[in-house]
């Protein structure tokens, strides 16, 4: 948030865009955590073939959301 106050003096639209990008990055992190927690819960509940497939799908979704959230978002 310190960067917001610095950028606001130069360009308020750019500052708000940066804040929005950081919020989107935080949302993708939380979504990734939800995917991993879902996979862990399914792993703990049972070892059926369907639960294993769903668990692997959740881990794959986590991998994709990690790339989108932490790689493409501005630092």
mmCIF file of C-alpha atoms in Angstrom:
data_model
loop_
_atom_site.group_PDB
_atom_site.id
_atom_site.type_symbol
_atom_site.label_atom_id
_atom_site.label_comp_id
_atom_site.label_asym_id
_atom_site.label_seq_id
_atom_site.Cartn_x
_atom_site.Cartn_y
_atom_site.Cartn_z
ATOM 1 C CA UNK A 1 0.000 0.000 0.000
ATOM 2 C CA UNK A 2 2.995 2.287 0.316
ATOM 3 C CA UNK A 3 3.478 2.068 -3.436
ATOM 4 C CA UNK A 4 -0.103 3.281 -3.900
ATOM 5 C CA UNK A 5 0.595 6.538 -2.097
ATOM 6 C CA UNK A 6 3.753 7.078 -4.149
ATOM 7 C CA UNK A 7 2.079 6.269 -7.478
ATOM 8 C CA UNK A 8 -1.008 8.304 -6.614
ATOM 9 C CA UNK A 9 1.073 11.481 -6.788
ATOM 10 C CA UNK A 10 2.126 10.631 -10.341
ATOM 11 C CA UNK A 11 -0.957 8.932 -11.795
ATOM 12 C CA UNK A 12 -4.003 7.916 -9.753
ATOM 13 C CA UNK A 13 -5.323 5.546 -12.443
ATOM 14 C CA UNK A 14 -2.029 3.672 -12.511
ATOM 15 C CA UNK A 15 -2.034 3.465 -8.714
ATOM 16 C CA UNK A 16 -5.558 2.004 -8.644
ATOM 17 C CA UNK A 17 -4.612 -0.439 -11.392
ATOM 18 C CA UNK A 18 -1.697 -1.657 -9.301
ATOM 19 C CA UNK A 19 -3.941 -2.152 -6.272
ATOM 20 C CA UNK A 20 -6.441 -4.095 -8.399
ATOM 21 C CA UNK A 21 -3.663 -6.304 -9.786
ATOM 22 C CA UNK A 22 -2.411 -7.077 -6.281
ATOM 23 C CA UNK A 23 -5.938 -8.001 -5.166
ATOM 24 C CA UNK A 24 -6.291 -10.300 -8.164
ATOM 25 C CA UNK A 25 -2.974 -11.904 -7.261
ATOM 26 C CA UNK A 26 -4.159 -12.454 -3.678
ATOM 27 C CA UNK A 27 -7.386 -14.013 -4.965
ATOM 28 C CA UNK A 28 -5.453 -16.481 -7.128
ATOM 29 C CA UNK A 29 -3.304 -17.434 -4.136
ATOM 30 C CA UNK A 30 -6.402 -18.139 -2.035
ATOM 31 C CA UNK A 31 -7.907 -20.133 -4.890
ATOM 32 C CA UNK A 32 -4.731 -22.216 -5.134
ATOM 33 C CA UNK A 33 -4.830 -22.894 -1.399
ATOM 34 C CA UNK A 34 -8.453 -24.015 -1.736
ATOM 35 C CA UNK A 35 -7.471 -26.442 -4.511
ATOM 36 C CA UNK A 36 -4.687 -27.954 -2.411
ATOM 37 C CA UNK A 37 -6.884 -28.230 0.685
ATOM 38 C CA UNK A 38 -9.542 -29.956 -1.397
ATOM 39 C CA UNK A 39 -6.999 -32.437 -2.739
ATOM 40 C CA UNK A 40 -5.685 -33.166 0.773
ATOM 41 C CA UNK A 41 -9.210 -33.660 2.112
ATOM 42 C CA UNK A 42 -10.067 -36.075 -0.682
ATOM 43 C CA UNK A 43 -6.838 -37.970 -0.081
ATOM 44 C CA UNK A 44 -7.617 -38.329 3.621
ATOM 45 C CA UNK A 45 -11.228 -39.441 3.119
ATOM 46 C CA UNK A 46 -10.726 -42.373 0.845
ATOM 47 C CA UNK A 47 -8.685 -44.063 -1.820
ATOM 48 C CA UNK A 48 -11.369 -44.667 -4.413
ATOM 49 C CA UNK A 49 -10.484 -44.282 -8.061
ATOM 50 C CA UNK A 50 -12.804 -41.329 -8.506
ATOM 51 C CA UNK A 51 -11.385 -39.451 -5.527
ATOM 52 C CA UNK A 52 -7.844 -40.024 -6.775
ATOM 53 C CA UNK A 53 -8.790 -38.647 -10.197
ATOM 54 C CA UNK A 54 -10.482 -35.601 -8.669
ATOM 55 C CA UNK A 55 -7.510 -35.047 -6.370
ATOM 56 C CA UNK A 56 -5.118 -35.109 -9.330
ATOM 57 C CA UNK A 57 -7.365 -32.670 -11.186
ATOM 58 C CA UNK A 58 -7.305 -30.292 -8.217
ATOM 59 C CA UNK A 59 -3.512 -30.461 -8.087
ATOM 60 C CA UNK A 60 -3.374 -29.747 -11.835
ATOM 61 C CA UNK A 61 -5.661 -26.749 -11.318
ATOM 62 C CA UNK A 62 -3.372 -25.558 -8.533
ATOM 63 C CA UNK A 63 -0.387 -25.760 -10.886
ATOM 64 C CA UNK A 64 -2.207 -23.699 -13.521
ATOM 65 C CA UNK A 65 -3.480 -21.066 -11.100
ATOM 66 C CA UNK A 66 0.019 -20.745 -9.624
ATOM 67 C CA UNK A 67 1.424 -19.942 -13.052
ATOM 68 C CA UNK A 68 -1.320 -17.419 -13.743
ATOM 69 C CA UNK A 69 -1.288 -15.775 -10.340
ATOM 70 C CA UNK A 70 2.355 -15.504 -9.430
ATOM 71 C CA UNK A 71 3.989 -15.428 -12.856
ATOM 72 C CA UNK A 72 1.872 -13.047 -14.885
ATOM 73 C CA UNK A 73 0.870 -10.564 -12.205
ATOM 74 C CA UNK A 74 3.028 -7.446 -11.819
ATOM 75 C CA UNK A 75 5.415 -7.425 -8.909
#
